[in-house]
Amino acid sequence: MRDRNEAGDGGRGGRKTGDGRSDESEGGFALALSDLVRRGELFSVDCPSRDILKHLTSRWGVLVLIALLEGPHRFSALRRRVGGVSEKMLAQTLQVLEADGFVDRTSYPVVPPHVDYALTPLGQEAAHSVRIFADWIELNVGRILAERERRRHKVAD
């Protein structure tokens, strides 16, 4: 097995395409996640992807991203849409998603203050991917709950 630096790709570990470009340069997402995970970067403590993954898949991050797919929302409307999130947690979630470049915050100089939150183009991409995952859960929630119940009874026996 070759060392990552021996691959001649600057240590990134990407394969070369027929024209000599790295697979990773194919739209920035050519390698499957499983290939990236197999290379071990996501499992590395220092991998910046881990923080981003945590932000996108947090309890409230997923719901905020999906809600913002519907269009811009004011803070109070977003809080009602998400349901169950405290003001503090929603504010923290929005701050993190804004810092990562997934959400834009637009403040209007009016009284009372008016602030809109909307997805950036990067946020749109991420939200669509998160929505696929959430849709899969919704489609399979019956099976998942049945399996949870089966295993709970199995442990109790």
mmCIF file with all atom_site columns, C-alpha atoms in Angstrom:
data_model
loop_
_atom_site.group_PDB
_atom_site.id
_atom_site.type_symbol
_atom_site.label_atom_id
_atom_site.label_alt_id
_atom_site.label_comp_id
_atom_site.label_asym_id
_atom_site.label_entity_id
_atom_site.label_seq_id
_atom_site.pdbx_PDB_ins_code
_atom_site.Cartn_x
_atom_site.Cartn_y
_atom_site.Cartn_z
_atom_site.occupancy
_atom_site.B_iso_or_equiv
_atom_site.pdbx_formal_charge
_atom_site.auth_seq_id
_atom_site.auth_comp_id
_atom_site.auth_asym_id
_atom_site.auth_atom_id
_atom_site.pdbx_PDB_model_num
ATOM 1   C CA . MET A 1 1   ? 0.000   0.000   0.000   1.00 0.00 ? 1   MET A CA 1
ATOM 2   C CA . ARG A 1 2   ? 1.347   3.419   -0.911  1.00 0.00 ? 2   ARG A CA 1
ATOM 3   C CA . ASP A 1 3   ? 1.724   6.216   1.573   1.00 0.00 ? 3   ASP A CA 1
ATOM 4   C CA . ARG A 1 4   ? -0.610  9.160   0.898   1.00 0.00 ? 4   ARG A CA 1
ATOM 5   C CA . ASN A 1 5   ? 2.328   11.357  -0.067  1.00 0.00 ? 5   ASN A CA 1
ATOM 6   C CA . GLU A 1 6   ? 3.597   8.705   -2.481  1.00 0.00 ? 6   GLU A CA 1
ATOM 7   C CA . ALA A 1 7   ? 0.331   8.959   -4.399  1.00 0.00 ? 7   ALA A CA 1
ATOM 8   C CA . GLY A 1 8   ? 1.576   12.215  -5.907  1.00 0.00 ? 8   GLY A CA 1
ATOM 9   C CA . ASP A 1 9   ? -1.491  14.172  -4.900  1.00 0.00 ? 9   ASP A CA 1
ATOM 10  C CA . GLY A 1 10  ? -0.028  16.449  -2.264  1.00 0.00 ? 10  GLY A CA 1
ATOM 11  C CA . GLY A 1 11  ? -1.054  14.157  0.579   1.00 0.00 ? 11  GLY A CA 1
ATOM 12  C CA . ARG A 1 12  ? -4.795  14.422  -0.069  1.00 0.00 ? 12  ARG A CA 1
ATOM 13  C CA . GLY A 1 13  ? -5.139  10.752  -0.966  1.00 0.00 ? 13  GLY A CA 1
ATOM 14  C CA . GLY A 1 14  ? -7.350  11.341  -4.016  1.00 0.00 ? 14  GLY A CA 1
ATOM 15  C CA . ARG A 1 15  ? -7.233  9.149   -7.106  1.00 0.00 ? 15  ARG A CA 1
ATOM 16  C CA . LYS A 1 16  ? -6.408  10.592  -10.512 1.00 0.00 ? 16  LYS A CA 1
ATOM 17  C CA . THR A 1 17  ? -8.927  10.854  -13.334 1.00 0.00 ? 17  THR A CA 1
ATOM 18  C CA . GLY A 1 18  ? -8.058  10.090  -16.963 1.00 0.00 ? 18  GLY A CA 1
ATOM 19  C CA . ASP A 1 19  ? -6.958  13.679  -17.546 1.00 0.00 ? 19  ASP A CA 1
ATOM 20  C CA . GLY A 1 20  ? -4.669  13.712  -14.490 1.00 0.00 ? 20  GLY A CA 1
ATOM 21  C CA . ARG A 1 21  ? -6.966  15.655  -12.156 1.00 0.00 ? 21  ARG A CA 1
ATOM 22  C CA . SER A 1 22  ? -7.741  14.382  -8.687  1.00 0.00 ? 22  SER A CA 1
ATOM 23  C CA . ASP A 1 23  ? -11.166 12.763  -8.233  1.00 0.00 ? 23  ASP A CA 1
ATOM 24  C CA . GLU A 1 24  ? -11.735 15.261  -5.438  1.00 0.00 ? 24  GLU A CA 1
ATOM 25  C CA . SER A 1 25  ? -11.679 18.103  -7.966  1.00 0.00 ? 25  SER A CA 1
ATOM 26  C CA . GLU A 1 26  ? -14.694 16.691  -9.824  1.00 0.00 ? 26  GLU A CA 1
ATOM 27  C CA . GLY A 1 27  ? -17.193 19.228  -8.501  1.00 0.00 ? 27  GLY A CA 1
ATOM 28  C CA . GLY A 1 28  ? -15.586 18.981  -5.079  1.00 0.00 ? 28  GLY A CA 1
ATOM 29  C CA . PHE A 1 29  ? -17.578 15.853  -4.171  1.00 0.00 ? 29  PHE A CA 1
ATOM 30  C CA . ALA A 1 30  ? -16.544 13.012  -6.490  1.00 0.00 ? 30  ALA A CA 1
ATOM 31  C CA . LEU A 1 31  ? -15.295 10.670  -3.782  1.00 0.00 ? 31  LEU A CA 1
ATOM 32  C CA . ALA A 1 32  ? -18.055 8.916   -1.908  1.00 0.00 ? 32  ALA A CA 1
ATOM 33  C CA . LEU A 1 33  ? -18.215 9.607   1.797   1.00 0.00 ? 33  LEU A CA 1
ATOM 34  C CA . SER A 1 34  ? -17.402 5.960   2.412   1.00 0.00 ? 34  SER A CA 1
ATOM 35  C CA . ASP A 1 35  ? -14.128 6.442   0.487   1.00 0.00 ? 35  ASP A CA 1
ATOM 36  C CA . LEU A 1 36  ? -13.268 9.483   2.587   1.00 0.00 ? 36  LEU A CA 1
ATOM 37  C CA . VAL A 1 37  ? -14.158 7.688   5.817   1.00 0.00 ? 37  VAL A CA 1
ATOM 38  C CA . ARG A 1 38  ? -12.098 4.668   4.771   1.00 0.00 ? 38  ARG A CA 1
ATOM 39  C CA . ARG A 1 39  ? -9.127  7.012   4.385   1.00 0.00 ? 39  ARG A CA 1
ATOM 40  C CA . GLY A 1 40  ? -9.670  7.916   8.031   1.00 0.00 ? 40  GLY A CA 1
ATOM 41  C CA . GLU A 1 41  ? -9.911  11.696  7.951   1.00 0.00 ? 41  GLU A CA 1
ATOM 42  C CA . LEU A 1 42  ? -13.416 11.916  9.420   1.00 0.00 ? 42  LEU A CA 1
ATOM 43  C CA . PHE A 1 43  ? -12.318 9.692   12.291  1.00 0.00 ? 43  PHE A CA 1
ATOM 44  C CA . SER A 1 44  ? -9.316  11.894  13.061  1.00 0.00 ? 44  SER A CA 1
ATOM 45  C CA . VAL A 1 45  ? -9.706  14.041  16.175  1.00 0.00 ? 45  VAL A CA 1
ATOM 46  C CA . ASP A 1 46  ? -8.330  17.060  14.312  1.00 0.00 ? 46  ASP A CA 1
ATOM 47  C CA . CYS A 1 47  ? -10.568 16.712  11.244  1.00 0.00 ? 47  CYS A CA 1
ATOM 48  C CA . PRO A 1 48  ? -12.491 19.969  10.683  1.00 0.00 ? 48  PRO A CA 1
ATOM 49  C CA . SER A 1 49  ? -15.243 17.954  8.998   1.00 0.00 ? 49  SER A CA 1
ATOM 50  C CA . ARG A 1 50  ? -16.248 16.615  12.398  1.00 0.00 ? 50  ARG A CA 1
ATOM 51  C CA . ASP A 1 51  ? -17.261 20.037  13.701  1.00 0.00 ? 51  ASP A CA 1
ATOM 52  C CA . ILE A 1 52  ? -19.193 20.796  10.533  1.00 0.00 ? 52  ILE A CA 1
ATOM 53  C CA . LEU A 1 53  ? -20.904 17.400  10.704  1.00 0.00 ? 53  LEU A CA 1
ATOM 54  C CA . LYS A 1 54  ? -21.825 18.118  14.330  1.00 0.00 ? 54  LYS A CA 1
ATOM 55  C CA . HIS A 1 55  ? -23.298 21.507  13.380  1.00 0.00 ? 55  HIS A CA 1
ATOM 56  C CA . LEU A 1 56  ? -25.304 20.194  10.421  1.00 0.00 ? 56  LEU A CA 1
ATOM 57  C CA . THR A 1 57  ? -26.642 17.113  12.175  1.00 0.00 ? 57  THR A CA 1
ATOM 58  C CA . SER A 1 58  ? -27.325 18.605  15.588  1.00 0.00 ? 58  SER A CA 1
ATOM 59  C CA . ARG A 1 59  ? -30.825 18.189  16.958  1.00 0.00 ? 59  ARG A CA 1
ATOM 60  C CA . TRP A 1 60  ? -31.824 21.722  15.976  1.00 0.00 ? 60  TRP A CA 1
ATOM 61  C CA . GLY A 1 61  ? -29.450 22.197  13.034  1.00 0.00 ? 61  GLY A CA 1
ATOM 62  C CA . VAL A 1 62  ? -31.269 19.612  10.934  1.00 0.00 ? 62  VAL A CA 1
ATOM 63  C CA . LEU A 1 63  ? -34.683 21.143  11.616  1.00 0.00 ? 63  LEU A CA 1
ATOM 64  C CA . VAL A 1 64  ? -33.510 24.731  11.040  1.00 0.00 ? 64  VAL A CA 1
ATOM 65  C CA . LEU A 1 65  ? -31.933 23.811  7.707   1.00 0.00 ? 65  LEU A CA 1
ATOM 66  C CA . ILE A 1 66  ? -35.060 21.997  6.540   1.00 0.00 ? 66  ILE A CA 1
ATOM 67  C CA . ALA A 1 67  ? -37.319 24.861  7.679   1.00 0.00 ? 67  ALA A CA 1
ATOM 68  C CA . LEU A 1 68  ? -35.168 27.398  5.824   1.00 0.00 ? 68  LEU A CA 1
ATOM 69  C CA . LEU A 1 69  ? -35.543 25.361  2.623   1.00 0.00 ? 69  LEU A CA 1
ATOM 70  C CA . GLU A 1 70  ? -39.077 26.795  2.582   1.00 0.00 ? 70  GLU A CA 1
ATOM 71  C CA . GLY A 1 71  ? -37.601 30.305  2.320   1.00 0.00 ? 71  GLY A CA 1
ATOM 72  C CA . PRO A 1 72  ? -36.404 33.091  4.617   1.00 0.00 ? 72  PRO A CA 1
ATOM 73  C CA . HIS A 1 73  ? -37.861 33.201  8.117   1.00 0.00 ? 73  HIS A CA 1
ATOM 74  C CA . ARG A 1 74  ? -37.880 35.730  10.910  1.00 0.00 ? 74  ARG A CA 1
ATOM 75  C CA . PHE A 1 75  ? -36.558 34.423  14.229  1.00 0.00 ? 75  PHE A CA 1
ATOM 76  C CA . SER A 1 76  ? -40.004 34.077  15.837  1.00 0.00 ? 76  SER A CA 1
ATOM 77  C CA . ALA A 1 77  ? -41.494 32.376  12.768  1.00 0.00 ? 77  ALA A CA 1
ATOM 78  C CA . LEU A 1 78  ? -38.553 29.978  12.621  1.00 0.00 ? 78  LEU A CA 1
ATOM 79  C CA . ARG A 1 79  ? -38.975 29.177  16.307  1.00 0.00 ? 79  ARG A CA 1
ATOM 80  C CA . ARG A 1 80  ? -42.666 28.391  15.765  1.00 0.00 ? 80  ARG A CA 1
ATOM 81  C CA . ARG A 1 81  ? -41.866 26.315  12.668  1.00 0.00 ? 81  ARG A CA 1
ATOM 82  C CA . VAL A 1 82  ? -39.215 24.214  14.396  1.00 0.00 ? 82  VAL A CA 1
ATOM 83  C CA . GLY A 1 83  ? -41.331 23.633  17.506  1.00 0.00 ? 83  GLY A CA 1
ATOM 84  C CA . GLY A 1 84  ? -39.869 22.844  20.917  1.00 0.00 ? 84  GLY A CA 1
ATOM 85  C CA . VAL A 1 85  ? -36.634 24.796  20.496  1.00 0.00 ? 85  VAL A CA 1
ATOM 86  C CA . SER A 1 86  ? -35.835 27.414  23.125  1.00 0.00 ? 86  SER A CA 1
ATOM 87  C CA . GLU A 1 87  ? -34.860 30.945  22.098  1.00 0.00 ? 87  GLU A CA 1
ATOM 88  C CA . LYS A 1 88  ? -31.350 30.323  23.412  1.00 0.00 ? 88  LYS A CA 1
ATOM 89  C CA . MET A 1 89  ? -30.837 27.089  21.451  1.00 0.00 ? 89  MET A CA 1
ATOM 90  C CA . LEU A 1 90  ? -32.269 28.554  18.258  1.00 0.00 ? 90  LEU A CA 1
ATOM 91  C CA . ALA A 1 91  ? -30.012 31.608  18.569  1.00 0.00 ? 91  ALA A CA 1
ATOM 92  C CA . GLN A 1 92  ? -26.955 29.393  19.168  1.00 0.00 ? 92  GLN A CA 1
ATOM 93  C CA . THR A 1 93  ? -27.856 27.102  16.266  1.00 0.00 ? 93  THR A CA 1
ATOM 94  C CA . LEU A 1 94  ? -28.328 30.032  13.898  1.00 0.00 ? 94  LEU A CA 1
ATOM 95  C CA . GLN A 1 95  ? -25.025 31.586  15.014  1.00 0.00 ? 95  GLN A CA 1
ATOM 96  C CA . VAL A 1 96  ? -23.133 28.356  14.340  1.00 0.00 ? 96  VAL A CA 1
ATOM 97  C CA . LEU A 1 97  ? -24.790 27.811  10.950  1.00 0.00 ? 97  LEU A CA 1
ATOM 98  C CA . GLU A 1 98  ? -24.113 31.440  10.038  1.00 0.00 ? 98  GLU A CA 1
ATOM 99  C CA . ALA A 1 99  ? -20.455 31.151  11.094  1.00 0.00 ? 99  ALA A CA 1
ATOM 100 C CA . ASP A 1 100 ? -20.070 28.051  8.891   1.00 0.00 ? 100 ASP A CA 1
ATOM 101 C CA . GLY A 1 101 ? -21.561 29.915  5.926   1.00 0.00 ? 101 GLY A CA 1
ATOM 102 C CA . PHE A 1 102 ? -24.815 27.958  5.703   1.00 0.00 ? 102 PHE A CA 1
ATOM 103 C CA . VAL A 1 103 ? -27.159 30.744  6.838   1.00 0.00 ? 103 VAL A CA 1
ATOM 104 C CA . ASP A 1 104 ? -27.310 34.469  6.078   1.00 0.00 ? 104 ASP A CA 1
ATOM 105 C CA . ARG A 1 105 ? -28.667 36.873  8.677   1.00 0.00 ? 105 ARG A CA 1
ATOM 106 C CA . THR A 1 106 ? -30.185 40.085  7.316   1.00 0.00 ? 106 THR A CA 1
ATOM 107 C CA . SER A 1 107 ? -30.999 42.821  9.820   1.00 0.00 ? 107 SER A CA 1
ATOM 108 C CA . TYR A 1 108 ? -33.316 45.668  8.806   1.00 0.00 ? 108 TYR A CA 1
ATOM 109 C CA . PRO A 1 109 ? -32.927 49.057  10.555  1.00 0.00 ? 109 PRO A CA 1
ATOM 110 C CA . VAL A 1 110 ? -36.538 49.406  11.660  1.00 0.00 ? 110 VAL A CA 1
ATOM 111 C CA . VAL A 1 111 ? -38.368 49.559  14.977  1.00 0.00 ? 111 VAL A CA 1
ATOM 112 C CA . PRO A 1 112 ? -39.034 46.955  16.210  1.00 0.00 ? 112 PRO A CA 1
ATOM 113 C CA . PRO A 1 113 ? -35.939 45.180  14.840  1.00 0.00 ? 113 PRO A CA 1
ATOM 114 C CA . HIS A 1 114 ? -36.580 42.881  11.895  1.00 0.00 ? 114 HIS A CA 1
ATOM 115 C CA . VAL A 1 115 ? -34.117 40.080  11.156  1.00 0.00 ? 115 VAL A CA 1
ATOM 116 C CA . ASP A 1 116 ? -34.471 37.460  8.438   1.00 0.00 ? 116 ASP A CA 1
ATOM 117 C CA . TYR A 1 117 ? -32.579 34.191  8.203   1.00 0.00 ? 117 TYR A CA 1
ATOM 118 C CA . ALA A 1 118 ? -32.076 32.468  4.859   1.00 0.00 ? 118 ALA A CA 1
ATOM 119 C CA . LEU A 1 119 ? -29.933 29.702  3.417   1.00 0.00 ? 119 LEU A CA 1
ATOM 120 C CA . THR A 1 120 ? -26.829 30.601  1.449   1.00 0.00 ? 120 THR A CA 1
ATOM 121 C CA . PRO A 1 121 ? -26.099 28.605  -1.726  1.00 0.00 ? 121 PRO A CA 1
ATOM 122 C CA . LEU A 1 122 ? -23.836 26.380  0.395   1.00 0.00 ? 122 LEU A CA 1
ATOM 123 C CA . GLY A 1 123 ? -26.645 26.084  2.936   1.00 0.00 ? 123 GLY A CA 1
ATOM 124 C CA . GLN A 1 124 ? -29.066 25.070  0.179   1.00 0.00 ? 124 GLN A CA 1
ATOM 125 C CA . GLU A 1 125 ? -26.761 22.203  -0.811  1.00 0.00 ? 125 GLU A CA 1
ATOM 126 C CA . ALA A 1 126 ? -26.335 21.070  2.783   1.00 0.00 ? 126 ALA A CA 1
ATOM 127 C CA . ALA A 1 127 ? -30.047 21.398  3.565   1.00 0.00 ? 127 ALA A CA 1
ATOM 128 C CA . HIS A 1 128 ? -31.032 19.259  0.576   1.00 0.00 ? 128 HIS A CA 1
ATOM 129 C CA . SER A 1 129 ? -28.646 16.521  1.743   1.00 0.00 ? 129 SER A CA 1
ATOM 130 C CA . VAL A 1 130 ? -29.919 16.729  5.318   1.00 0.00 ? 130 VAL A CA 1
ATOM 131 C CA . ARG A 1 131 ? -33.495 16.607  4.037   1.00 0.00 ? 131 ARG A CA 1
ATOM 132 C CA . ILE A 1 132 ? -32.768 13.348  2.178   1.00 0.00 ? 132 ILE A CA 1
ATOM 133 C CA . PHE A 1 133 ? -31.608 11.848  5.471   1.00 0.00 ? 133 PHE A CA 1
ATOM 134 C CA . ALA A 1 134 ? -34.668 13.201  7.329   1.00 0.00 ? 134 ALA A CA 1
ATOM 135 C CA . ASP A 1 135 ? -36.976 11.910  4.575   1.00 0.00 ? 135 ASP A CA 1
ATOM 136 C CA . TRP A 1 136 ? -35.413 8.455   4.896   1.00 0.00 ? 136 TRP A CA 1
ATOM 137 C CA . ILE A 1 137 ? -36.099 8.545   8.639   1.00 0.00 ? 137 ILE A CA 1
ATOM 138 C CA . GLU A 1 138 ? -39.722 9.594   8.044   1.00 0.00 ? 138 GLU A CA 1
ATOM 139 C CA . LEU A 1 139 ? -40.201 6.796   5.498   1.00 0.00 ? 139 LEU A CA 1
ATOM 140 C CA . ASN A 1 140 ? -38.736 4.210   7.862   1.00 0.00 ? 140 ASN A CA 1
ATOM 141 C CA . VAL A 1 141 ? -39.892 5.459   11.263  1.00 0.00 ? 141 VAL A CA 1
ATOM 142 C CA . GLY A 1 142 ? -42.378 2.583   11.607  1.00 0.00 ? 142 GLY A CA 1
ATOM 143 C CA . ARG A 1 143 ? -39.701 -0.029  10.979  1.00 0.00 ? 143 ARG A CA 1
ATOM 144 C CA . ILE A 1 144 ? -37.250 1.733   13.283  1.00 0.00 ? 144 ILE A CA 1
ATOM 145 C CA . LEU A 1 145 ? -39.748 1.994   16.139  1.00 0.00 ? 145 LEU A CA 1
ATOM 146 C CA . ALA A 1 146 ? -40.795 -1.640  15.682  1.00 0.00 ? 146 ALA A CA 1
ATOM 147 C CA . GLU A 1 147 ? -37.164 -2.724  15.821  1.00 0.00 ? 147 GLU A CA 1
ATOM 148 C CA . ARG A 1 148 ? -36.556 -0.570  18.898  1.00 0.00 ? 148 ARG A CA 1
ATOM 149 C CA . GLU A 1 149 ? -39.545 -2.179  20.605  1.00 0.00 ? 149 GLU A CA 1
ATOM 150 C CA . ARG A 1 150 ? -38.441 -5.681  19.573  1.00 0.00 ? 150 ARG A CA 1
ATOM 151 C CA . ARG A 1 151 ? -34.984 -5.105  21.009  1.00 0.00 ? 151 ARG A CA 1
ATOM 152 C CA . ARG A 1 152 ? -36.379 -3.576  24.185  1.00 0.00 ? 152 ARG A CA 1
ATOM 153 C CA . HIS A 1 153 ? -38.483 -6.697  24.775  1.00 0.00 ? 153 HIS A CA 1
ATOM 154 C CA . LYS A 1 154 ? -35.544 -8.916  23.876  1.00 0.00 ? 154 LYS A CA 1
ATOM 155 C CA . VAL A 1 155 ? -33.433 -7.275  26.604  1.00 0.00 ? 155 VAL A CA 1
ATOM 156 C CA . ALA A 1 156 ? -36.298 -7.540  29.125  1.00 0.00 ? 156 ALA A CA 1
ATOM 157 C CA . ASP A 1 157 ? -36.700 -11.296 28.521  1.00 0.00 ? 157 ASP A CA 1
#
